[in-house]
XYZ file of C-alpha atoms in Angstrom:
621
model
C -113.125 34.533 -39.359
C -114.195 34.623 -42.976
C -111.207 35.883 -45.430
C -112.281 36.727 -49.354
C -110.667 38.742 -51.833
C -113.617 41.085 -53.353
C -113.340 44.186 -56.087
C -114.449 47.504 -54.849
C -117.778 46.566 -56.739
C -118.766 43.743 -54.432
C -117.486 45.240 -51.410
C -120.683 48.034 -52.378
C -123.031 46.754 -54.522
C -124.768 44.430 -51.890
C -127.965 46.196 -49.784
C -125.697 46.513 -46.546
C -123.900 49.695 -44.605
C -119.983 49.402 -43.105
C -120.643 51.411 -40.131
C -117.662 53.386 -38.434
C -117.971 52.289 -34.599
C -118.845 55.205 -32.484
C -115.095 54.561 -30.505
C -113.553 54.890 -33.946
C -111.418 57.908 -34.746
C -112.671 60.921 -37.295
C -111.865 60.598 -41.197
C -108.103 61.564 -41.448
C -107.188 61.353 -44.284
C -105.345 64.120 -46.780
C -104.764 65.153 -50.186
C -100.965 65.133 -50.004
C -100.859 62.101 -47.399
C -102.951 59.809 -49.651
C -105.956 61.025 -51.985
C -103.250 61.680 -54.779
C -101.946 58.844 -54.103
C -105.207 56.820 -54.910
C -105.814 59.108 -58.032
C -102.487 57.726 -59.332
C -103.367 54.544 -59.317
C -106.804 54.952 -60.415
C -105.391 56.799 -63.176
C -103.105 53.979 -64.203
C -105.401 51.479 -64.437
C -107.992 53.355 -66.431
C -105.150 54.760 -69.027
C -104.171 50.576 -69.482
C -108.297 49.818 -70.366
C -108.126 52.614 -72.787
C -105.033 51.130 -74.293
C -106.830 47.535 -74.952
C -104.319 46.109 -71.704
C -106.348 44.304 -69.131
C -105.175 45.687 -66.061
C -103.474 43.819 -63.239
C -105.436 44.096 -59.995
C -104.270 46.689 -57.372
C -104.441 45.756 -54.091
C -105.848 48.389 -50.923
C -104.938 45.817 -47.963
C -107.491 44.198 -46.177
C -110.577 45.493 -44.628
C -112.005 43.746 -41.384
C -115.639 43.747 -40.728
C -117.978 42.644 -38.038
C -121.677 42.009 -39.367
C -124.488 42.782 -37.330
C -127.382 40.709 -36.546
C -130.548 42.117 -37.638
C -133.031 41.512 -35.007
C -136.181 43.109 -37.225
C -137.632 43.588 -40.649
C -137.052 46.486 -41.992
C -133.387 47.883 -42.603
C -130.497 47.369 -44.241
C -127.450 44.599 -43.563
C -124.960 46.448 -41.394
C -121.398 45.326 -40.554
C -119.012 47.568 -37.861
C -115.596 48.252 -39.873
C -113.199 47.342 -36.865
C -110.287 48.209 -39.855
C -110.264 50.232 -42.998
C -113.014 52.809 -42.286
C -110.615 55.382 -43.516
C -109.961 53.270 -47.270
C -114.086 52.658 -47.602
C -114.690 56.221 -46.522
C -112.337 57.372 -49.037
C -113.573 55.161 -51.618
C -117.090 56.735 -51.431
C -115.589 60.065 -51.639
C -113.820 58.927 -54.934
C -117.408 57.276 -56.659
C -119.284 60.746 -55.286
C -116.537 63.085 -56.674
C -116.509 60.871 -60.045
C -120.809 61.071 -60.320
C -120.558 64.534 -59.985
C -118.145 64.679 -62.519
C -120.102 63.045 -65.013
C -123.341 64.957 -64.212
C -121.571 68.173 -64.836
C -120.127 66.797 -68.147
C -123.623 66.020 -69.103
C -122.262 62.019 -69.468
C -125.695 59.539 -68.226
C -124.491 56.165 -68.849
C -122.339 55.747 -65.915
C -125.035 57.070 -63.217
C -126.772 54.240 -62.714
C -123.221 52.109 -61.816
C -122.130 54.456 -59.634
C -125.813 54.855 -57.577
C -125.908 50.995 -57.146
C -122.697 51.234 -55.267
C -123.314 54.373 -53.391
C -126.839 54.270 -52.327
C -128.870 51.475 -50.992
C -131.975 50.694 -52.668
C -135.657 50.435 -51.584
C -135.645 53.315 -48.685
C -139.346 52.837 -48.071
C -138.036 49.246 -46.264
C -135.607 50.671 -44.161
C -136.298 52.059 -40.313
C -134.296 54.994 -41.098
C -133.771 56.217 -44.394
C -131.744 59.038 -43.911
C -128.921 57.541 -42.497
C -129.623 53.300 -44.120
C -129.105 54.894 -47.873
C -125.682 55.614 -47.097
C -123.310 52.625 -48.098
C -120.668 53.745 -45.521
C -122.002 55.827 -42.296
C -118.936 57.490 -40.788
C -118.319 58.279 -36.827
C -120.013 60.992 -35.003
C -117.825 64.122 -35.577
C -118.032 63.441 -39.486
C -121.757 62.638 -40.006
C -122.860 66.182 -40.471
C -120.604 66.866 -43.587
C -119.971 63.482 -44.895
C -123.974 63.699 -45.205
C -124.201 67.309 -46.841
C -121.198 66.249 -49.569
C -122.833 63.173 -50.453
C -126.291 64.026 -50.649
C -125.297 66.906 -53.488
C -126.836 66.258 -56.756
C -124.223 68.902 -58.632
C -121.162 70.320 -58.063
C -122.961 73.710 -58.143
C -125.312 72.158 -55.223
C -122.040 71.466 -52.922
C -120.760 74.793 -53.730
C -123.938 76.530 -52.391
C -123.586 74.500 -49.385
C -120.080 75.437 -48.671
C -119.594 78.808 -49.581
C -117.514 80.182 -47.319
C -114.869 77.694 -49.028
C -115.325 78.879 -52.601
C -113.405 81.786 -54.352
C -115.672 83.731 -56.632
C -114.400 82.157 -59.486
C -116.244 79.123 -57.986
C -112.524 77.528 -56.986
C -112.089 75.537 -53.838
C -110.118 77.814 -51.761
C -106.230 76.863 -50.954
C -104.920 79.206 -48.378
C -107.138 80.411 -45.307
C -109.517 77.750 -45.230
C -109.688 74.282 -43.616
C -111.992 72.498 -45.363
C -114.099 69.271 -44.094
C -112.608 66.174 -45.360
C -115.483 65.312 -47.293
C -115.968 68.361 -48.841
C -111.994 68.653 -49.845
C -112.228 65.041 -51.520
C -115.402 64.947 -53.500
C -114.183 68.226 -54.565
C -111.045 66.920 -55.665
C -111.294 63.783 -57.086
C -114.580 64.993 -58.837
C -112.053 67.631 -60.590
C -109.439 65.370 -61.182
C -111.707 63.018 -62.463
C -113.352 65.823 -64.986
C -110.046 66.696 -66.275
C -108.844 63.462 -67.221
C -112.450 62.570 -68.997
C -112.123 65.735 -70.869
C -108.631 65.132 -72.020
C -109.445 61.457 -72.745
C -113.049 61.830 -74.331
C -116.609 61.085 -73.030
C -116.424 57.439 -73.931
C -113.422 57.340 -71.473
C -115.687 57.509 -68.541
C -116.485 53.810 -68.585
C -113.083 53.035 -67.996
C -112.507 55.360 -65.043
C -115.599 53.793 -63.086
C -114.380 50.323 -64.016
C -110.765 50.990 -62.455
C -112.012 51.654 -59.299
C -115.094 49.337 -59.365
C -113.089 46.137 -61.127
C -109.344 46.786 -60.684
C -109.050 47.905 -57.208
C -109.089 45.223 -54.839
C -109.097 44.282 -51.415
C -109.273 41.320 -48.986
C -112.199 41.738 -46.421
C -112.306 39.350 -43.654
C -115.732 38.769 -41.762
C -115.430 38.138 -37.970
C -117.748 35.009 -37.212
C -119.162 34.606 -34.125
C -117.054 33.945 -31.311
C -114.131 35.990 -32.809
C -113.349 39.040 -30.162
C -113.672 42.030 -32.431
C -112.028 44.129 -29.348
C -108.996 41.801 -29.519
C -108.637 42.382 -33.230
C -109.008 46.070 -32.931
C -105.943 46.323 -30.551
C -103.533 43.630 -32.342
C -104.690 45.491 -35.990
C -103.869 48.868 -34.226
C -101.576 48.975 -31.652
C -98.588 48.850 -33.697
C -99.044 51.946 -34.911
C -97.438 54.965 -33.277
C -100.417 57.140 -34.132
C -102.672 55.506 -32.080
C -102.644 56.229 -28.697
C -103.785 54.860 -25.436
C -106.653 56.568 -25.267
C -107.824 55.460 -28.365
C -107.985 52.103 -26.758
C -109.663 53.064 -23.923
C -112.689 54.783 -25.831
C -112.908 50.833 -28.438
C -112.595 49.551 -24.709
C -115.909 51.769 -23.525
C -118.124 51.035 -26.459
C -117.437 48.045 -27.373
C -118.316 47.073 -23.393
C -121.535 48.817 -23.514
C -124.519 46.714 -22.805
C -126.572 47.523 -25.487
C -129.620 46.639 -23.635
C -129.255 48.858 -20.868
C -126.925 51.357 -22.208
C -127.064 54.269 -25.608
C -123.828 54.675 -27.257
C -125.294 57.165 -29.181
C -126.253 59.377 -26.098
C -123.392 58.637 -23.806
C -121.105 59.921 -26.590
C -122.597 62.744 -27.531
C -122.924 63.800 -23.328
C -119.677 61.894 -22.067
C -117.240 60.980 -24.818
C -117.685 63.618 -27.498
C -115.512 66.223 -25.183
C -112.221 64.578 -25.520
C -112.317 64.621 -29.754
C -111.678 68.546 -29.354
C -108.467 69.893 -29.673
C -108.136 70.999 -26.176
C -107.406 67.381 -25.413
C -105.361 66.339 -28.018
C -102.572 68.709 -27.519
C -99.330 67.309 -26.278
C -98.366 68.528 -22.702
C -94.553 67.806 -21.283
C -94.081 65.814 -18.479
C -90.415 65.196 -18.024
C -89.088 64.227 -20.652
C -92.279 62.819 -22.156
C -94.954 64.016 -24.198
C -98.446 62.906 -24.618
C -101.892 63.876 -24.974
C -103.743 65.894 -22.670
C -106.697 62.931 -22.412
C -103.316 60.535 -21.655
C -102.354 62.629 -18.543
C -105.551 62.674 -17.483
C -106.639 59.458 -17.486
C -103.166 58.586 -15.860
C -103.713 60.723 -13.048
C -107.110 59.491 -12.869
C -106.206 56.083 -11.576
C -103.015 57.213 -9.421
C -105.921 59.459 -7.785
C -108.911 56.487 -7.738
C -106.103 53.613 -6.924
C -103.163 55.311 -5.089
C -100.911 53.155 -7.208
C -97.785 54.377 -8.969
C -98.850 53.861 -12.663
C -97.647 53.697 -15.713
C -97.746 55.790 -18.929
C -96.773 52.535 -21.128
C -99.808 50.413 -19.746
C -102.284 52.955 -19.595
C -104.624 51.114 -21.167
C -103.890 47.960 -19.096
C -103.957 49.934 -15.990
C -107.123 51.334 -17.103
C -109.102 48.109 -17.852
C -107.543 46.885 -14.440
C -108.981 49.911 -13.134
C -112.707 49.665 -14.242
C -113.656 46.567 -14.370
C -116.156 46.333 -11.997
C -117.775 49.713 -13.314
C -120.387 49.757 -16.274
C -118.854 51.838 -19.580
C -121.976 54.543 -18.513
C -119.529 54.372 -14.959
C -116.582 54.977 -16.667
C -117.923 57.674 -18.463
C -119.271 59.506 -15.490
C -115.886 59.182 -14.069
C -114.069 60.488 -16.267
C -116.500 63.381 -16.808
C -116.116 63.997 -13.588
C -112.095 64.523 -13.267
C -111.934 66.247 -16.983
C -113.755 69.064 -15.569
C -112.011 69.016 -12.579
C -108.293 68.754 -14.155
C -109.558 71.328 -16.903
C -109.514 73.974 -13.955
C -106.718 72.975 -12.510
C -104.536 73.281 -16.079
C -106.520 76.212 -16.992
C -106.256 77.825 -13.825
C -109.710 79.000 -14.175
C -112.831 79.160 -12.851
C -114.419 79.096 -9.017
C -113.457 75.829 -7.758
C -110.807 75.840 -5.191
C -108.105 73.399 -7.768
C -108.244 76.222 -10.355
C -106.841 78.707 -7.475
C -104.479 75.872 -6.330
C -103.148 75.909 -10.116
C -103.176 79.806 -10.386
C -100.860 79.586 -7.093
C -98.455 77.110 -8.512
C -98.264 78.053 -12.308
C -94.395 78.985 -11.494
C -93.661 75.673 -10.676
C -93.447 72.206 -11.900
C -96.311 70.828 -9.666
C -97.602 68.125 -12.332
C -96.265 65.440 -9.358
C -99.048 67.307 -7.641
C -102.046 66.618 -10.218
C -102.927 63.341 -8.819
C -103.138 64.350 -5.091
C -105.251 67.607 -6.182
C -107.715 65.716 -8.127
C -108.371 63.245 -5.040
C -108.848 66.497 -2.871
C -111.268 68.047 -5.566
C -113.677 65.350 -6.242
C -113.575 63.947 -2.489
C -116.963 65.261 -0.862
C -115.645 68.667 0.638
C -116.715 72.051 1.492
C -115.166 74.462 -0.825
C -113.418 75.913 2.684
C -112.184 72.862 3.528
C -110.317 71.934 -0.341
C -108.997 75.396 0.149
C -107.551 74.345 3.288
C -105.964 71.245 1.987
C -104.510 72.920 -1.073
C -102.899 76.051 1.009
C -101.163 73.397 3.078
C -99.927 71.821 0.028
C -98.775 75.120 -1.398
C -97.135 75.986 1.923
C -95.242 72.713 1.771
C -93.798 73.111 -1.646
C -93.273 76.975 -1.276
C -91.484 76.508 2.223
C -89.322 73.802 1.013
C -88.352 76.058 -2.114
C -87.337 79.179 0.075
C -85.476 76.979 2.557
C -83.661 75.072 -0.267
C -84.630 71.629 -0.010
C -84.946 69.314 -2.509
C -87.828 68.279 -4.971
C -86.769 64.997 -6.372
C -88.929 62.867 -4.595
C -91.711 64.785 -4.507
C -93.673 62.092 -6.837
C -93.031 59.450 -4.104
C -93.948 61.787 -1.328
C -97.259 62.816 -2.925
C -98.412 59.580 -4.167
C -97.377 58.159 -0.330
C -100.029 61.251 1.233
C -102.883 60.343 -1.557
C -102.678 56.633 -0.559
C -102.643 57.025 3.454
C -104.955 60.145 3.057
C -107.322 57.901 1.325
C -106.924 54.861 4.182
C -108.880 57.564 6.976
C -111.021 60.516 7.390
C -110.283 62.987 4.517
C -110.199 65.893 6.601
C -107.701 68.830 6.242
C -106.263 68.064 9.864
C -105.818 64.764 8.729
C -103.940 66.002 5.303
C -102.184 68.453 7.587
C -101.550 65.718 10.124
C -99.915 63.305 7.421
C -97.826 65.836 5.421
C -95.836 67.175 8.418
C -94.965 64.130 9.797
C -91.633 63.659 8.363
C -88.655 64.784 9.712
C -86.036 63.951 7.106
C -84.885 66.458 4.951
C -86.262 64.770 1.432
C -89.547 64.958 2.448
C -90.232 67.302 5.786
C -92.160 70.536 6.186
C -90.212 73.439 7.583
C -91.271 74.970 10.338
C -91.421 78.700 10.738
C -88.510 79.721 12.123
C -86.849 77.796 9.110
C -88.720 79.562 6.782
C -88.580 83.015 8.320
C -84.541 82.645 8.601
C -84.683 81.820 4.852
C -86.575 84.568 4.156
C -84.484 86.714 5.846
C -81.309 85.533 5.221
C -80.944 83.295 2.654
C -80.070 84.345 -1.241
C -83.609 84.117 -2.844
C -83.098 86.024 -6.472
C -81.002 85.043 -7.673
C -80.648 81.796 -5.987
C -83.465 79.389 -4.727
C -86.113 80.626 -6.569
C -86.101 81.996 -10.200
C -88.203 84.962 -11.538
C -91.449 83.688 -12.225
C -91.118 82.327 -8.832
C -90.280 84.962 -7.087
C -92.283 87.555 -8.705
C -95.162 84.749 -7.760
C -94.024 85.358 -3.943
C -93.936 89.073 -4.100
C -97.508 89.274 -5.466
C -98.915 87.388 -2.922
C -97.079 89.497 -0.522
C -98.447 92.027 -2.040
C -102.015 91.173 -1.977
C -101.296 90.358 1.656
C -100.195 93.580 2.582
C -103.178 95.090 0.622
C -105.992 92.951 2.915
C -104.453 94.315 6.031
C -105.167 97.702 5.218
C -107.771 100.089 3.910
C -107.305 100.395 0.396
C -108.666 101.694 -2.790
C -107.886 98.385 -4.182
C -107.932 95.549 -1.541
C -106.847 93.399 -4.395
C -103.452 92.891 -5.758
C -104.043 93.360 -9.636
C -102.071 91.272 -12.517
C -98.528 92.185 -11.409
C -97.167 90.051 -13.736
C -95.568 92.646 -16.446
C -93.684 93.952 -13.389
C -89.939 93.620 -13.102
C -88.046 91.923 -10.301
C -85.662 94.764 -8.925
C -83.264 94.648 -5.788
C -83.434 97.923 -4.182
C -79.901 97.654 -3.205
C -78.440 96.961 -6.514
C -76.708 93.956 -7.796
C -73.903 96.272 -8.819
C -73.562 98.537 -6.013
C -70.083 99.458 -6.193
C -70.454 103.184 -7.489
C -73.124 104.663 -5.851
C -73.687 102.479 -2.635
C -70.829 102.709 0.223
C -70.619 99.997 2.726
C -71.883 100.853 6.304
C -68.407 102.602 7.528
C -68.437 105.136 4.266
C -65.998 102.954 2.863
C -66.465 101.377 -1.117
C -65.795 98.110 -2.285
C -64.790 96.680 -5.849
C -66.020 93.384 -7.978
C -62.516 92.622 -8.042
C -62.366 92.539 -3.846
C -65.951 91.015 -3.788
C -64.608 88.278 -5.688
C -61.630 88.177 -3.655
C -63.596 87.987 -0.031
C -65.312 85.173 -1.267
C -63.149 82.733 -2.160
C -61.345 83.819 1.006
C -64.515 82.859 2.472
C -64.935 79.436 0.530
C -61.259 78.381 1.457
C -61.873 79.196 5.219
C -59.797 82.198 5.565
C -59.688 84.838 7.784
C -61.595 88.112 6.226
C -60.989 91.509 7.378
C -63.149 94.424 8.451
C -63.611 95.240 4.790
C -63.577 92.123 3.287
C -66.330 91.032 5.955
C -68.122 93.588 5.276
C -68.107 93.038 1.410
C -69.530 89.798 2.007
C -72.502 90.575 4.168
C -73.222 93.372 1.921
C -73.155 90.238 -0.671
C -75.566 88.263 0.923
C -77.703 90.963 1.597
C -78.871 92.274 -1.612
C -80.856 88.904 -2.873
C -82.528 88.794 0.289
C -86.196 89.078 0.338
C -85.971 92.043 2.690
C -83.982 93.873 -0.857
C -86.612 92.734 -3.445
C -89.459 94.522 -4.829
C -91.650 94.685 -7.942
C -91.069 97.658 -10.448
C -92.204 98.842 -14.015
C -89.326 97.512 -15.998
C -88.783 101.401 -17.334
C -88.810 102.320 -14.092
C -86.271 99.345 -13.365
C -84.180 100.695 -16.107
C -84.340 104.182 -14.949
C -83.302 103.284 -11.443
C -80.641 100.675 -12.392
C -77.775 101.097 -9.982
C -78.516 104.650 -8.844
C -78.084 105.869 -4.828
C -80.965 105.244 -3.012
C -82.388 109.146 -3.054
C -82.969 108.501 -6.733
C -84.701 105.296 -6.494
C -87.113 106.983 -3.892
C -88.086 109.859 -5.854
C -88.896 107.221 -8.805
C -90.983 105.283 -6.140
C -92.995 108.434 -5.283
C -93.720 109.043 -8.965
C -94.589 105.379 -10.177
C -95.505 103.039 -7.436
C -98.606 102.593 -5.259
C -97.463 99.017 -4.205
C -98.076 98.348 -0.699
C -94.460 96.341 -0.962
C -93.199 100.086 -1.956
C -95.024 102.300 0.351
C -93.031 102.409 3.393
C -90.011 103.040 1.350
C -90.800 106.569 0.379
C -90.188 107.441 4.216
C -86.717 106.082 4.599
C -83.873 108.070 4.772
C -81.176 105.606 4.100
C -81.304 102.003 3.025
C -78.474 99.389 4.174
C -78.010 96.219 5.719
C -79.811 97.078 8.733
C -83.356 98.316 6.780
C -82.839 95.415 4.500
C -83.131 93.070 7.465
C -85.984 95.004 9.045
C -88.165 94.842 5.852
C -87.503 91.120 5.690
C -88.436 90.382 8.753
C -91.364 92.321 8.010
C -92.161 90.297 4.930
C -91.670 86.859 6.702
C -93.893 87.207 8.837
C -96.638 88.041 6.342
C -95.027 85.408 4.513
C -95.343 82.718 7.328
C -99.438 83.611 7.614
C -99.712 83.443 3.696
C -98.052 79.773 3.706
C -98.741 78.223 7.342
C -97.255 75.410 8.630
């Protein structure tokens, strides 16, 4: 590589464009983070040439280009910044701004400096004017504005094209408005610069150009040939804790395109130009760890292509180890492919079969699942057949839950199905086949007369599952209970404003006697248990207490209410919790209620048993 140390001036007044790569990120820079910053400096070097004081040079850092061949006449010279576009961006934004300063001060001497280092000469020799006048052409997402705030001839011109950012007293607005970059820093230092020339006198404008043009400096090394421009990119950039993975990957795709076969230009705009939208840049927990959406997906990507483990701090590694028998337009399909894919899943929306699979789980932390579901959702499937796989896989995690077993190794147990899965047929009896194979307790698949005596029996809420959880299971109970019958409304609406309520009250002390007509007490409640927990001998009572105990978070005892109708009911007897029923619910969970004349222990197991059963056909083993 070539290293010189060049002023501003030569970096722009030769007949050549810096292009931003295509992989490049957008123009990020600010007006707190750095253009006042620059404007300091600038400002500093032009007050010591109006004092007589030749100035020191500043330095920017050092730019790194990659010049182009050009392979035909017309044209310009083009080099790809591989570091700096955000300095040479900016400093185009700071000669624009400082033209239209002197236009609107009515100052001509200093045009004709600053158009020799903003626009290329001679456009009837170029193959494409519009875009080879242009001494710095800037990424995709910043072409359309970087192009409307240079091309203005006036600040009046820029105004008209951005109105919508303009207070009528023709001010760039402050609060409300995000402006484009390029609009916010012409803007800016064009005012800046018109304030200063003002205060300082029209003869001062000479100066100001020749601070930036003379006094700024920086070094730009040219890669020669045989240098690896990718190399550089990732040893310049890596450090930084900005830069993510992903931004990697995408210098890793187009700098690997073979340009004679393959269009950057259209394989970014239908591929790439997705994942520069917010939707993917948003952090998402995993863990402990947070990273980008477009991180977790191209993570799970591989665990779902590979069946290998993985690893968040070689992403890129993994990646390139990943693809590198595939063409960047392969690549690029593929991960097309699975963003749609794990957009329905996260979402939860849409027709596909993963988007109901994520609607099912939303309550819990299924992200171990992600992998697994995006090898079932782009495998070549009926619709029928996904839905098969992923109602076995919500069975298995939902039976587990109710029968309190544990999730820790749930990221080794899925990973383990995805790879042998993968190895044969991928058929649901297959999937089926694989996932209840297991008999130990850390990874096995209970059967249903586990489940059911959970159900019945065991402490649900509060206990093994919390509320979004268990309202989760008592909606699809309820649209269960709604198919089997004719109904008005066959299905189970949004129930999720509804309140969790135990029909047998937490605190039943007061209004609820124990089966003999006998009360009990927190105090003896509290009492029977630990007589319980130490292996003691309980009486009558004190039995009684206890089973009465167990009882109420059953599933047989839970129901959904309207929270006021919750708060209304609170610990009342059980007439006055029917009569609200009859009022307020149409719930098929609620129905059957209204014709009970007493509920206890006995009822309580009766309507779980009930509910299990629906239960077990809702999740089957």
């Amino acid at each position: 590589m070539k290293s010189e140390t060049w002023t501003i001036q030569q970096v722009f007044q030769e007949r050549r464009q810096y292009k931003v790569p295509f992989y490049q990120r957008a123009y990020v820079w600010t007006l707190k983070g750095q253009w006042e910053l620059l404007w300091a400096d600038i400002k500093d070097k032009a007050n010591e040439r109006l004092t007589g004081v030749k100035p020191a040079p500043h330095f920017l850092g050092a730019i790194v280009v990659e010049p182009q061949e050009r392979i035909a006449l017309r044209g310009v010279d083009t080099a790809h910044i591989i570091d700096g576009q955000q300095r040479l961006t900016t400093l185009q934004y700071v000669l624009t701004g400082f033209r239209l300063a002197v236009r609107e001060l009515g100052i001509k001497e200093v045009d004709s400096f600053l158009s020799s280092v903003l626009d290329n000469p001679h456009p009837d020799t170029m193959a494409n004017p519009d875009v080879e006048v242009f001494k710095v052409w800037p990424t995709f997402s910043d072409q359309a504005h970087f192009t409307a705030s240079m091309t203005s001839d006036s600040l009046t011109q820029l105004k008209q094209r951005y109105p919508d950012h303009f207070t009528q007293a023709g001010n760039i607005r402050k609060i409300g408005s995000l402006h484009p970059g390029s609009l916010e820093a012409v803007w800016a230092f064009a005012d800046w610069a018109k304030e200063w020339i003002q205060a300082n006198g029209a003869a001062s404008a000479e100066a100001l150009v020749m601070a930036v043009l003379q006094d700024l400096k920086v070094v730009l090394i040219s890669l020669e040939r045989g240098d690896d421009a990718q190399v550089i990119f990732e040893t310049l950039n890596g450090r930084g804790a900005e830069l993510h993975a992903t931004d990697l990957i995408r210098n890793h795709l187009f700098m690997s395109m073979d340009p004679a076969t393959e269009d950057p230009a259209q394989l970014y705009e239908t591929k790439w130009k997705q994942f520069e939208s917010p939707q993917w840049k948003q952090g998402e927990t995993r863990g402990r760890m947070t990273k980008p959406r477009l991180e977790w997906l191209v993570y799970n990507l591989i665990r779902a292509e590979t069946g290998q483990e993985g690893d968040l701090a070689r992403l890129y590694v993994d990646f390139k180890d990943y693809t590198k028998t595939l063409t960047a337009t392969r690549q690029l399909e593929v991960l097309d492919t699975y963003a749609s894919h794990y957009l329905d899943l996260l979402t939860k929306k849409g027709d596909r079969p993963i988007a109901g699979f994520g609607r099912r789980l939303a309550a819990y932390d299924a992200t171990t699942t992600h992998a697994l579901a995006l090898k079932v959702s782009t495998a070549n499937l009926a619709p029928s057949d996904q839905a098969a796989i992923f109602n076995s896989l919500v069975s298995y995690i939902v039976r587990r839950q109710v029968c309190g077993l544990t999730t820790k190794n749930y990221n080794n147990t899925f990973m383990s199905l995805l790879r042998q899965w993968s190895k044969g047929a991928l058929t649901h009896d297959a999937f089926k086949a694989l996932l209840g194979v297991s008999q130990a307790d850390a990874t096995r698949w209970p059967d249903d007369a586990e489940f059911t005596q959970a159900l019945v029996h065991a402490p649900l809420y509060p206990g093994r599952l919390d509320a979004p959880r268990c309202r989760w299971l008592l909606t699809e109970l309820e649209g269960y209970l709604r198919s089997q019958k004719k109904s008005e409304e066959p299905q189970a609406p949004d129930l999720s404003n509804l309140d969790i309520d135990h029909l047998m009250p937490q605190s039943w002390f007061e209004y609820w006697p124990l089966p003999k007509g006998d009360k009990g007490t927190k105090i003896e409640a509290d009492a029977a248990y630990l007589l319980e927990l130490t292996g003691g001998t309980l009486s009558d009572h004190q039995a009684a207490i206890r089973t009465r105990m167990r009882t109420v978070p059953s599933l047989g005892n839970l129901t959904l209410l309207n929270l006021s109708v919750n708060r209304e009911a609170q610990n009342k007897a059980f007439p006055i919790k029917q009569k609200l029923f009859i009022e307020h619910t149409n719930l098929s969970l609620n129905t059957k209620l209204i014709a009970l004349d007493s509920w206890d222990e006995t009822t309580i197991a009766q309507r779980g048993a009930l509910l299990a059963d629906a239960a077990v056909k809702i999740y089957p083993r």
